[in-house]
Amino acid sequence: MKNFALLGAGRIGSMHASLISASAQANLTYVFDTYQPAADELANKYGAQAVNSIESILEDATIDAVLIATSTDTHVDFIIQAALAGKAILCEKPIDLSTERVNECWQQIKACQVPIQIGFNRRFDPTHASLQQQLHQGEVGELQQLIITSRDPDIAPVEYLKHSGGIFRDMIIHDFDMLRFITGEEVAEIHAVGSTLIAPELAKMNDVDSVMITLKTTSGKLCHINGSRRCVYGYDQRIEAFAAEGMLQSNNPLPHAVAKSTATNTDSVSSLNPFFIERYQQAYQAQLDSFIAALQQNISPSPSFLDGMKAQQLADAAQQSLETGKPVQLN
Amino acid sequence: MKNFALLGAGRIGSMHASLISASAQANLTYVFDTYQPAADELANKYGAQAVNSIESILEDATIDAVLIATSTDTHVDFIIQAALAGKAILCEKPIDLSTERVNECWQQIKACQVPIQIGFNRRFDPTHASLQQQLHQGEVGELQQLIITSRDPDIAPVEYLKHSGGIFRDMIIHDFDMLRFITGEEVAEIHAVGSTLIAPELAKMNDVDSVMITLKTTSGKLCHINGSRRCVYGYDQRIEAFAAEGMLQSNNPLPHAVAKSTATNTDSVSSLNPFFIERYQQAYQAQLDSFIAALQQNISPSPSFLDGMKAQQLADAAQQSLETGKPVQLN
Amino acid sequence: MKNFALLGAGRIGSMHASLISASAQANLTYVFDTYQPAADELANKYGAQAVNSIESILEDATIDAVLIATSTDTHVDFIIQAALAGKAILCEKPIDLSTERVNECWQQIKACQVPIQIGFNRRFDPTHASLQQQLHQGEVGELQQLIITSRDPDIAPVEYLKHSGGIFRDMIIHDFDMLRFITGEEVAEIHAVGSTLIAPELAKMNDVDSVMITLKTTSGKLCHINGSRRCVYGYDQRIEAFAAEGMLQSNNPLPHAVAKSTATNTDSVSSLNPFFIERYQQAYQAQLDSFIAALQQNISPSPSFLDGMKAQQLADAAQQSLETGKPVQLN
Amino acid sequence: MKNFALLGAGRIGSMHASLISASAQANLTYVFDTYQPAADELANKYGAQAVNSIESILEDATIDAVLIATSTDTHVDFIIQAALAGKAILCEKPIDLSTERVNECWQQIKACQVPIQIGFNRRFDPTHASLQQQLHQGEVGELQQLIITSRDPDIAPVEYLKHSGGIFRDMIIHDFDMLRFITGEEVAEIHAVGSTLIAPELAKMNDVDSVMITLKTTSGKLCHINGSRRCVYGYDQRIEAFAAEGMLQSNNPLPHAVAKSTATNTDSVSSLNPFFIERYQQAYQAQLDSFIAALQQNISPSPSFLDGMKAQQLADAAQQSLETGKPVQLN
């Protein structure tokens, strides 16, 4: 049984509280939030203790792990404090919007050797994970090309987007991680194009809402990511892997399976899942299980801090390519 | 090269004229119709000769085969005349609405030993035929249960229905043949229920527009047919075969493969085929090819006259079950 | 918050314990089982109290509801005791294998007027429920024909089947309830056929393993149920509703959404759900929520005791039709 | 009725001969091929006259149109000769491998003002055409992103590839045309990457077998094309159009519609179409019909010579981007 402290009692924090609480292998002991009423409410619901400073958490020797679900700009500080206190860490992505700060963070914590996992939950989605597994078991031979479709249901308010770090660091970072997860390779070259087809005001912030990215891996595999901040038909998250002996598709699971045929057409009555909380519910659960299992078996959890850093570097390179109009080499 | 005379220049006759004409193995030599302008027009279009009596056809020694596509009540007479003249015969279903007349016909022609094939074209549909083939190759083990869905797009005018022989002899007879084709067995027992949910006036003619039929084959396989005279979403023709080691479905092919996703649902933009001419286009072509191939190889064409007779007996038994409310045993 | 006592700590009882425990509106207070270790283990896991007689439960005024998940032959006694003690009841189907005993039970409890719900969980499956809802909202017009496919993954041991009451009372009873739920009508006539295509030894027990049932409702709607005790490709549970203006299909949801294309074919990598625990997980949850909501709102829970009784009568009539070979009229 | 001369009696020429011959609006009068036996055989099969020089064709005033299906390097000469002789022209793509020669050709023929159509047959495929039509009717709002998947079943022999002009001019040129057809816009920028994942020997020829191309249209729409010379699961030709109010997918039609479910998975028994002759059969027919209709109505046929030229320019630019590693601007 592992005792958890949850940092952050917002929407995503609430979801993590529910998952920790439901796990037969975990207790939710503390809930921290700078906004005290949020911490109180969540702690109360799950029989945990609300705190408004993290010192008491770090000093409590019974706490095994902290789950960091606070705002992005606080991640690095909390990671460092938790690592120095010897706690295992499960931190929401991204580590930080600045790759420089991510590097500094790594310099400070690597000696601590605490287990640390970054919240690339999609690796644990049953559908994506099955594709990755089939591929790595050789079911369709050597991978040649990969297409990732990543479309959010709707654009966030401009105020949020201003501090988001841009579409690559905020949203597509998940897909950069997915690409590394599925190809099992690093990226050698990246080229990104983008347009403001949804929110013209983004242009002023050097940001875009619609992107296409081409990536070439070290062995020459070709990858494409398409992303959009608005997708009216729901949360569209698909992967196609073209390989030497076949093709695998990770399609969108539907909430239910009713079809309707009328004089004009045949509908699947069900729409796509509305957003990530619904779509990746099982993934978040499996992510937590995987983190706990790593702690119990005393192995390094995965995806690692370095996985988080590499996805960030791809996001930076994509932003650079977008701004310069040229492909960027990575090494 | 086989020389054909076509009897009947109506809608279905026109389709056959086009198929014979397009075949590299067949010539369309004569077109007969009692309505001379129809015969003239069709003959003219395909470079054939229009005739208004069939004697000249039967006396012409260069004619190999007659394709009978006239009204049902004339089939038996034309079959007998053509058989006595030694012509091969491809006759549209049903042979006749009266099983007694069908038997008499058989008594008169069986000594002639001319090749004769009944137009159960659905046996030649690529989708249905693939199901039958997979099943008979043992791909899913021994068949246990069979479901046939047979729904016409819309009900014919009451005047037509009055002389149609009822839903079993007019429409479901195709499905009775399909059942025999797929199971490879005869029926031991049949039970039919029906309702007038579409055209209440049918009740006065001892007919119905919606039916469900349960059939048990000699080895105990269980079969179900559902039929309707009106299906607003198109011509619905499907088969499910439940077997010891799996299941096969013959689904509706769609005219094209576009899908549309919007905020409310995902549509297949394409509707089902409107009716049999479109749905079974390839089947009609393959049926003709099969008939010609049998003539060329000097083997008996299939489905045979006896297949036509047996489907008719099932239609009679279904009608009897509907009227008495009791299952009917066959032997 | 409603306090529950759970009767029965077997496989299905364990699932209910987990659901009650996870509900924000319910506490699991007691677990009863005649086999004490099972009760202990389950009670311990969820912080409840294990008991080996139900008296203490019935005497505890803080208990709002009992959930009966014991063996079928004990249902009636427990229902009567709980009703007399004024407890709300959620009882697994079937009420009893004998319709006579079900009637007697009703005579004894109806004056108690306790809320009682029978565990026809499939009414709460998101896919089936969406079909029913679309239909009742008039999305496809008036229902004309209904097809229910109900195929279990594998046959139970013969010892179990001996006391199961036969395929209609044990298995197809769910489908009889579904038919009443979807049509919103009572059945006027039923005809059942069956075969022993999987387990020949069933013939000696007057039972079968493969069935097809035709049912006509009071207004003339035609319904078909096909059932099998073994379905090698998984738990096949589908519904098709043919209506005046369209058709609705409740198809099998798949555990994940990966497709694989190779030189020979395109597979959905995912198999069907293995059995009811997986397939109807959400349905069991929604069933419990619905029961609790009815208690909170002080309305009659549904499906009711009478719904349980009517499904049983259909099972009896199907068995009678199977044995006599004749359709049975109901009134 | 339009009289056609066919230039080229190879595989694709044979297909055109069959289509012209089957058309009710066209006669096949001449077949030309430098390899006399091929011309003889084809002409004989369809009742046309075989010729081994095109002068007799061009001098025959009864000839309305020439269909050019000879080897690519002969296209320009035949186009010029036919144009000068006042014949309407339907020419297989590409016009020529050299854009310079295409320009010169245009300079020589534009004054002739003969109807000329380039064989981008895919515009006439029912599935792709339905997508384009839905989009242009505004069914899903303004287009934002487009993905074209274009994968050939297998790589041609190296000898053929040596003279093919490279993957962009030989194969992807169809997709460049499709992109212009669907977006209704010109391309402002193109970036191409490629790898030799199938045939390493291509590297020596400055060619690749696997490509990904990103294109930005003048209004900022983002487009992606992925292509491969080998696709073991069949001829994979799909389009996805992401738009402001929805998404359209042009999926692969299957030859038949049988599905098989077994213990391990659910297959669509049918594989994809093997190659373009099968996949685009209806498209070739509709292309010819469209050409003939334009002649009859005295309007310019489409896609035009300029459409052919523009696709070629995109192929050149893609090749340049591949070789330089940089995006290429177009104007």
PDB file of N, CA and C in Angstrom, chain C residues 48-114:
ATOM      1  N   ALA C  48     -16.991  -3.549   5.561  1.00  0.00           N
ATOM      2  CA  ALA C  48     -18.356  -3.863   6.010  1.00  0.00           C
ATOM      3  C   ALA C  48     -18.279  -4.927   7.109  1.00  0.00           C
ATOM      4  N   GLN C  49     -19.466  -5.295   7.606  1.00  0.00           N
ATOM      5  CA  GLN C  49     -19.508  -6.309   8.664  1.00  0.00           C
ATOM      6  C   GLN C  49     -20.037  -7.614   8.072  1.00  0.00           C
ATOM      7  N   ALA C  50     -19.333  -8.723   8.338  1.00  0.00           N
ATOM      8  CA  ALA C  50     -19.784 -10.025   7.851  1.00  0.00           C
ATOM      9  C   ALA C  50     -20.774 -10.620   8.841  1.00  0.00           C
ATOM     10  N   VAL C  51     -21.861 -11.162   8.281  1.00  0.00           N
ATOM     11  CA  VAL C  51     -22.840 -11.843   9.155  1.00  0.00           C
ATOM     12  C   VAL C  51     -23.216 -13.172   8.527  1.00  0.00           C
ATOM     13  N   ASN C  52     -23.627 -14.137   9.358  1.00  0.00           N
ATOM     14  CA  ASN C  52     -24.031 -15.407   8.755  1.00  0.00           C
ATOM     15  C   ASN C  52     -25.491 -15.757   9.018  1.00  0.00           C
ATOM     16  N   SER C  53     -26.242 -14.779   9.517  1.00  0.00           N
ATOM     17  CA  SER C  53     -27.710 -14.920   9.489  1.00  0.00           C
ATOM     18  C   SER C  53     -28.236 -13.555   9.104  1.00  0.00           C
ATOM     19  N   ILE C  54     -29.406 -13.543   8.467  1.00  0.00           N
ATOM     20  CA  ILE C  54     -29.859 -12.238   7.983  1.00  0.00           C
ATOM     21  C   ILE C  54     -30.707 -11.504   9.029  1.00  0.00           C
ATOM     22  N   GLU C  55     -31.003 -12.172  10.155  1.00  0.00           N
ATOM     23  CA  GLU C  55     -31.841 -11.528  11.176  1.00  0.00           C
ATOM     24  C   GLU C  55     -31.222 -10.197  11.618  1.00  0.00           C
ATOM     25  N   SER C  56     -29.926 -10.233  11.908  1.00  0.00           N
ATOM     26  CA  SER C  56     -29.274  -9.010  12.406  1.00  0.00           C
ATOM     27  C   SER C  56     -29.401  -7.876  11.388  1.00  0.00           C
ATOM     28  N   ILE C  57     -29.385  -8.225  10.139  1.00  0.00           N
ATOM     29  CA  ILE C  57     -29.553  -7.223   9.086  1.00  0.00           C
ATOM     30  C   ILE C  57     -30.947  -6.618   9.133  1.00  0.00           C
ATOM     31  N   LEU C  58     -31.927  -7.527   9.201  1.00  0.00           N
ATOM     32  CA  LEU C  58     -33.314  -7.065   9.124  1.00  0.00           C
ATOM     33  C   LEU C  58     -33.700  -6.255  10.362  1.00  0.00           C
ATOM     34  N   GLU C  59     -33.056  -6.581  11.449  1.00  0.00           N
ATOM     35  CA  GLU C  59     -33.377  -5.869  12.693  1.00  0.00           C
ATOM     36  C   GLU C  59     -32.677  -4.504  12.765  1.00  0.00           C
ATOM     37  N   ASP C  60     -31.691  -4.302  11.953  1.00  0.00           N
ATOM     38  CA  ASP C  60     -30.920  -3.051  12.003  1.00  0.00           C
ATOM     39  C   ASP C  60     -31.686  -1.945  11.275  1.00  0.00           C
ATOM     40  N   ALA C  61     -32.201  -1.005  12.036  1.00  0.00           N
ATOM     41  CA  ALA C  61     -33.063   0.040  11.454  1.00  0.00           C
ATOM     42  C   ALA C  61     -32.297   0.976  10.532  1.00  0.00           C
ATOM     43  N   THR C  62     -30.970   0.984  10.601  1.00  0.00           N
ATOM     44  CA  THR C  62     -30.196   1.880   9.728  1.00  0.00           C
ATOM     45  C   THR C  62     -30.051   1.325   8.322  1.00  0.00           C
ATOM     46  N   ILE C  63     -30.393   0.058   8.136  1.00  0.00           N
ATOM     47  CA  ILE C  63     -30.278  -0.552   6.797  1.00  0.00           C
ATOM     48  C   ILE C  63     -31.480  -0.145   5.947  1.00  0.00           C
ATOM     49  N   ASP C  64     -31.161   0.462   4.790  1.00  0.00           N
ATOM     50  CA  ASP C  64     -32.228   0.895   3.891  1.00  0.00           C
ATOM     51  C   ASP C  64     -32.607  -0.184   2.879  1.00  0.00           C
ATOM     52  N   ALA C  65     -31.590  -0.923   2.425  1.00  0.00           N
ATOM     53  CA  ALA C  65     -31.855  -1.808   1.286  1.00  0.00           C
ATOM     54  C   ALA C  65     -31.036  -3.084   1.371  1.00  0.00           C
ATOM     55  N   VAL C  66     -31.614  -4.173   0.866  1.00  0.00           N
ATOM     56  CA  VAL C  66     -30.846  -5.415   0.706  1.00  0.00           C
ATOM     57  C   VAL C  66     -30.709  -5.709  -0.778  1.00  0.00           C
ATOM     58  N   LEU C  67     -29.510  -6.156  -1.128  1.00  0.00           N
ATOM     59  CA  LEU C  67     -29.273  -6.569  -2.507  1.00  0.00           C
ATOM     60  C   LEU C  67     -29.097  -8.082  -2.474  1.00  0.00           C
ATOM     61  N   ILE C  68     -29.996  -8.793  -3.135  1.00  0.00           N
ATOM     62  CA  ILE C  68     -30.018 -10.259  -3.056  1.00  0.00           C
ATOM     63  C   ILE C  68     -29.266 -10.859  -4.234  1.00  0.00           C
ATOM     64  N   ALA C  69     -28.128 -11.491  -3.936  1.00  0.00           N
ATOM     65  CA  ALA C  69     -27.296 -12.092  -4.977  1.00  0.00           C
ATOM     66  C   ALA C  69     -26.906 -13.507  -4.567  1.00  0.00           C
ATOM     67  N   THR C  70     -27.824 -14.148  -3.851  1.00  0.00           N
ATOM     68  CA  THR C  70     -27.603 -15.543  -3.431  1.00  0.00           C
ATOM     69  C   THR C  70     -28.097 -16.484  -4.526  1.00  0.00           C
ATOM     70  N   SER C  71     -28.071 -17.789  -4.262  1.00  0.00           N
ATOM     71  CA  SER C  71     -28.521 -18.739  -5.289  1.00  0.00           C
ATOM     72  C   SER C  71     -30.030 -18.583  -5.497  1.00  0.00           C
ATOM     73  N   THR C  72     -30.490 -18.893  -6.706  1.00  0.00           N
ATOM     74  CA  THR C  72     -31.870 -18.601  -7.103  1.00  0.00           C
ATOM     75  C   THR C  72     -32.897 -19.176  -6.137  1.00  0.00           C
ATOM     76  N   ASP C  73     -32.671 -20.381  -5.638  1.00  0.00           N
ATOM     77  CA  ASP C  73     -33.691 -21.037  -4.809  1.00  0.00           C
ATOM     78  C   ASP C  73     -33.924 -20.336  -3.462  1.00  0.00           C
ATOM     79  N   THR C  74     -33.040 -19.409  -3.113  1.00  0.00           N
ATOM     80  CA  THR C  74     -33.214 -18.684  -1.844  1.00  0.00           C
ATOM     81  C   THR C  74     -33.868 -17.314  -2.028  1.00  0.00           C
ATOM     82  N   HIS C  75     -34.017 -16.883  -3.284  1.00  0.00           N
ATOM     83  CA  HIS C  75     -34.504 -15.521  -3.536  1.00  0.00           C
ATOM     84  C   HIS C  75     -35.847 -15.241  -2.878  1.00  0.00           C
ATOM     85  N   VAL C  76     -36.798 -16.145  -3.103  1.00  0.00           N
ATOM     86  CA  VAL C  76     -38.164 -15.878  -2.630  1.00  0.00           C
ATOM     87  C   VAL C  76     -38.189 -15.703  -1.117  1.00  0.00           C
ATOM     88  N   ASP C  77     -37.539 -16.590  -0.380  1.00  0.00           N
ATOM     89  CA  ASP C  77     -37.525 -16.466   1.083  1.00  0.00           C
ATOM     90  C   ASP C  77     -36.931 -15.137   1.530  1.00  0.00           C
ATOM     91  N   PHE C  78     -35.798 -14.776   0.907  1.00  0.00           N
ATOM     92  CA  PHE C  78     -35.146 -13.534   1.317  1.00  0.00           C
ATOM     93  C   PHE C  78     -35.996 -12.308   0.936  1.00  0.00           C
ATOM     94  N   ILE C  79     -36.632 -12.375  -0.215  1.00  0.00           N
ATOM     95  CA  ILE C  79     -37.502 -11.260  -0.623  1.00  0.00           C
ATOM     96  C   ILE C  79     -38.613 -11.071   0.420  1.00  0.00           C
ATOM     97  N   ILE C  80     -39.245 -12.200   0.788  1.00  0.00           N
ATOM     98  CA  ILE C  80     -40.369 -12.105   1.742  1.00  0.00           C
ATOM     99  C   ILE C  80     -39.892 -11.544   3.084  1.00  0.00           C
ATOM    100  N   GLN C  81     -38.771 -12.077   3.571  1.00  0.00           N
ATOM    101  CA  GLN C  81     -38.263 -11.598   4.869  1.00  0.00           C
ATOM    102  C   GLN C  81     -37.916 -10.112   4.815  1.00  0.00           C
ATOM    103  N   ALA C  82     -37.230  -9.724   3.746  1.00  0.00           N
ATOM    104  CA  ALA C  82     -36.812  -8.321   3.641  1.00  0.00           C
ATOM    105  C   ALA C  82     -38.015  -7.406   3.506  1.00  0.00           C
ATOM    106  N   ALA C  83     -39.014  -7.860   2.733  1.00  0.00           N
ATOM    107  CA  ALA C  83     -40.209  -7.037   2.529  1.00  0.00           C
ATOM    108  C   ALA C  83     -40.959  -6.852   3.851  1.00  0.00           C
ATOM    109  N   LEU C  84     -41.093  -7.951   4.568  1.00  0.00           N
ATOM    110  CA  LEU C  84     -41.798  -7.865   5.856  1.00  0.00           C
ATOM    111  C   LEU C  84     -41.040  -6.956   6.822  1.00  0.00           C
ATOM    112  N   ALA C  85     -39.715  -6.911   6.698  1.00  0.00           N
ATOM    113  CA  ALA C  85     -38.900  -6.040   7.553  1.00  0.00           C
ATOM    114  C   ALA C  85     -38.873  -4.601   7.027  1.00  0.00           C
ATOM    115  N   GLY C  86     -39.546  -4.369   5.901  1.00  0.00           N
ATOM    116  CA  GLY C  86     -39.651  -2.996   5.390  1.00  0.00           C
ATOM    117  C   GLY C  86     -38.420  -2.505   4.644  1.00  0.00           C
ATOM    118  N   LYS C  87     -37.564  -3.423   4.212  1.00  0.00           N
ATOM    119  CA  LYS C  87     -36.359  -3.025   3.483  1.00  0.00           C
ATOM    120  C   LYS C  87     -36.645  -2.925   1.973  1.00  0.00           C
ATOM    121  N   ALA C  88     -35.994  -1.958   1.336  1.00  0.00           N
ATOM    122  CA  ALA C  88     -36.028  -1.908  -0.130  1.00  0.00           C
ATOM    123  C   ALA C  88     -35.203  -3.080  -0.662  1.00  0.00           C
ATOM    124  N   ILE C  89     -35.584  -3.579  -1.832  1.00  0.00           N
ATOM    125  CA  ILE C  89     -34.969  -4.814  -2.354  1.00  0.00           C
ATOM    126  C   ILE C  89     -34.502  -4.640  -3.795  1.00  0.00           C
ATOM    127  N   LEU C  90     -33.262  -5.034  -4.019  1.00  0.00           N
ATOM    128  CA  LEU C  90     -32.762  -5.184  -5.402  1.00  0.00           C
ATOM    129  C   LEU C  90     -32.353  -6.643  -5.531  1.00  0.00           C
ATOM    130  N   CYS C  91     -33.115  -7.428  -6.333  1.00  0.00           N
ATOM    131  CA  CYS C  91     -32.900  -8.875  -6.386  1.00  0.00           C
ATOM    132  C   CYS C  91     -32.444  -9.314  -7.772  1.00  0.00           C
ATOM    133  N   GLU C  92     -31.386 -10.107  -7.792  1.00  0.00           N
ATOM    134  CA  GLU C  92     -30.913 -10.678  -9.052  1.00  0.00           C
ATOM    135  C   GLU C  92     -32.010 -11.506  -9.716  1.00  0.00           C
ATOM    136  N   LYS C  93     -31.986 -11.566 -11.030  1.00  0.00           N
ATOM    137  CA  LYS C  93     -32.934 -12.400 -11.773  1.00  0.00           C
ATOM    138  C   LYS C  93     -32.422 -13.826 -11.770  1.00  0.00           C
ATOM    139  N   PRO C  94     -33.265 -14.873 -11.945  1.00  0.00           N
ATOM    140  CA  PRO C  94     -34.720 -14.777 -11.933  1.00  0.00           C
ATOM    141  C   PRO C  94     -35.221 -14.786 -10.491  1.00  0.00           C
ATOM    142  N   ILE C  95     -36.489 -14.364 -10.291  1.00  0.00           N
ATOM    143  CA  ILE C  95     -37.045 -14.378  -8.938  1.00  0.00           C
ATOM    144  C   ILE C  95     -37.024 -15.805  -8.408  1.00  0.00           C
ATOM    145  N   ASP C  96     -37.519 -16.716  -9.222  1.00  0.00           N
ATOM    146  CA  ASP C  96     -37.513 -18.143  -8.871  1.00  0.00           C
ATOM    147  C   ASP C  96     -37.749 -18.924 -10.160  1.00  0.00           C
ATOM    148  N   LEU C  97     -37.380 -20.194 -10.179  1.00  0.00           N
ATOM    149  CA  LEU C  97     -37.603 -20.972 -11.401  1.00  0.00           C
ATOM    150  C   LEU C  97     -39.069 -21.364 -11.556  1.00  0.00           C
ATOM    151  N   SER C  98     -39.813 -21.343 -10.463  1.00  0.00           N
ATOM    152  CA  SER C  98     -41.222 -21.721 -10.522  1.00  0.00           C
ATOM    153  C   SER C  98     -42.103 -20.474 -10.520  1.00  0.00           C
ATOM    154  N   THR C  99     -42.879 -20.335 -11.585  1.00  0.00           N
ATOM    155  CA  THR C  99     -43.769 -19.174 -11.670  1.00  0.00           C
ATOM    156  C   THR C  99     -44.797 -19.223 -10.554  1.00  0.00           C
ATOM    157  N   GLU C 100     -45.167 -20.423 -10.149  1.00  0.00           N
ATOM    158  CA  GLU C 100     -46.127 -20.569  -9.043  1.00  0.00           C
ATOM    159  C   GLU C 100     -45.563 -19.943  -7.768  1.00  0.00           C
ATOM    160  N   ARG C 101     -44.328 -20.265  -7.469  1.00  0.00           N
ATOM    161  CA  ARG C 101     -43.699 -19.691  -6.264  1.00  0.00           C
ATOM    162  C   ARG C 101     -43.577 -18.172  -6.408  1.00  0.00           C
ATOM    163  N   VAL C 102     -43.298 -17.697  -7.617  1.00  0.00           N
ATOM    164  CA  VAL C 102     -43.203 -16.249  -7.823  1.00  0.00           C
ATOM    165  C   VAL C 102     -44.543 -15.592  -7.492  1.00  0.00           C
ATOM    166  N   ASN C 103     -45.613 -16.235  -7.945  1.00  0.00           N
ATOM    167  CA  ASN C 103     -46.947 -15.704  -7.650  1.00  0.00           C
ATOM    168  C   ASN C 103     -47.224 -15.684  -6.149  1.00  0.00           C
ATOM    169  N   GLU C 104     -46.891 -16.784  -5.489  1.00  0.00           N
ATOM    170  CA  GLU C 104     -47.101 -16.856  -4.039  1.00  0.00           C
ATOM    171  C   GLU C 104     -46.321 -15.757  -3.332  1.00  0.00           C
ATOM    172  N   CYS C 105     -45.079 -15.560  -3.794  1.00  0.00           N
ATOM    173  CA  CYS C 105     -44.222 -14.537  -3.215  1.00  0.00           C
ATOM    174  C   CYS C 105     -44.918 -13.174  -3.327  1.00  0.00           C
ATOM    175  N   TRP C 106     -45.429 -12.921  -4.518  1.00  0.00           N
ATOM    176  CA  TRP C 106     -46.099 -11.635  -4.754  1.00  0.00           C
ATOM    177  C   TRP C 106     -47.298 -11.450  -3.819  1.00  0.00           C
ATOM    178  N   GLN C 107     -48.081 -12.541  -3.634  1.00  0.00           N
ATOM    179  CA  GLN C 107     -49.233 -12.453  -2.735  1.00  0.00           C
ATOM    180  C   GLN C 107     -48.791 -12.040  -1.330  1.00  0.00           C
ATOM    181  N   GLN C 108     -47.643 -12.572  -0.937  1.00  0.00           N
ATOM    182  CA  GLN C 108     -47.203 -12.296   0.435  1.00  0.00           C
ATOM    183  C   GLN C 108     -46.605 -10.905   0.612  1.00  0.00           C
ATOM    184  N   ILE C 109     -46.034 -10.347  -0.430  1.00  0.00           N
ATOM    185  CA  ILE C 109     -45.293  -9.105  -0.224  1.00  0.00           C
ATOM    186  C   ILE C 109     -46.011  -7.861  -0.734  1.00  0.00           C
ATOM    187  N   LYS C 110     -47.039  -8.046  -1.571  1.00  0.00           N
ATOM    188  CA  LYS C 110     -47.544  -6.846  -2.240  1.00  0.00           C
ATOM    189  C   LYS C 110     -48.096  -5.817  -1.246  1.00  0.00           C
ATOM    190  N   ALA C 111     -48.657  -6.314  -0.120  1.00  0.00           N
ATOM    191  CA  ALA C 111     -49.195  -5.378   0.873  1.00  0.00           C
ATOM    192  C   ALA C 111     -48.076  -4.577   1.558  1.00  0.00           C
ATOM    193  N   CYS C 112     -46.869  -5.113   1.565  1.00  0.00           N
ATOM    194  CA  CYS C 112     -45.746  -4.421   2.241  1.00  0.00           C
ATOM    195  C   CYS C 112     -45.376  -3.108   1.551  1.00  0.00           C
ATOM    196  N   GLN C 113     -45.610  -3.083   0.249  1.00  0.00           N
ATOM    197  CA  GLN C 113     -45.323  -1.881  -0.540  1.00  0.00           C
ATOM    198  C   GLN C 113     -43.892  -1.371  -0.377  1.00  0.00           C
ATOM    199  N   VAL C 114     -42.944  -2.300  -0.230  1.00  0.00           N
ATOM    200  CA  VAL C 114     -41.539  -1.869  -0.224  1.00  0.00           C
ATOM    201  C   VAL C 114     -41.080  -1.701  -1.663  1.00  0.00           C
TER     202      VAL C 114
END
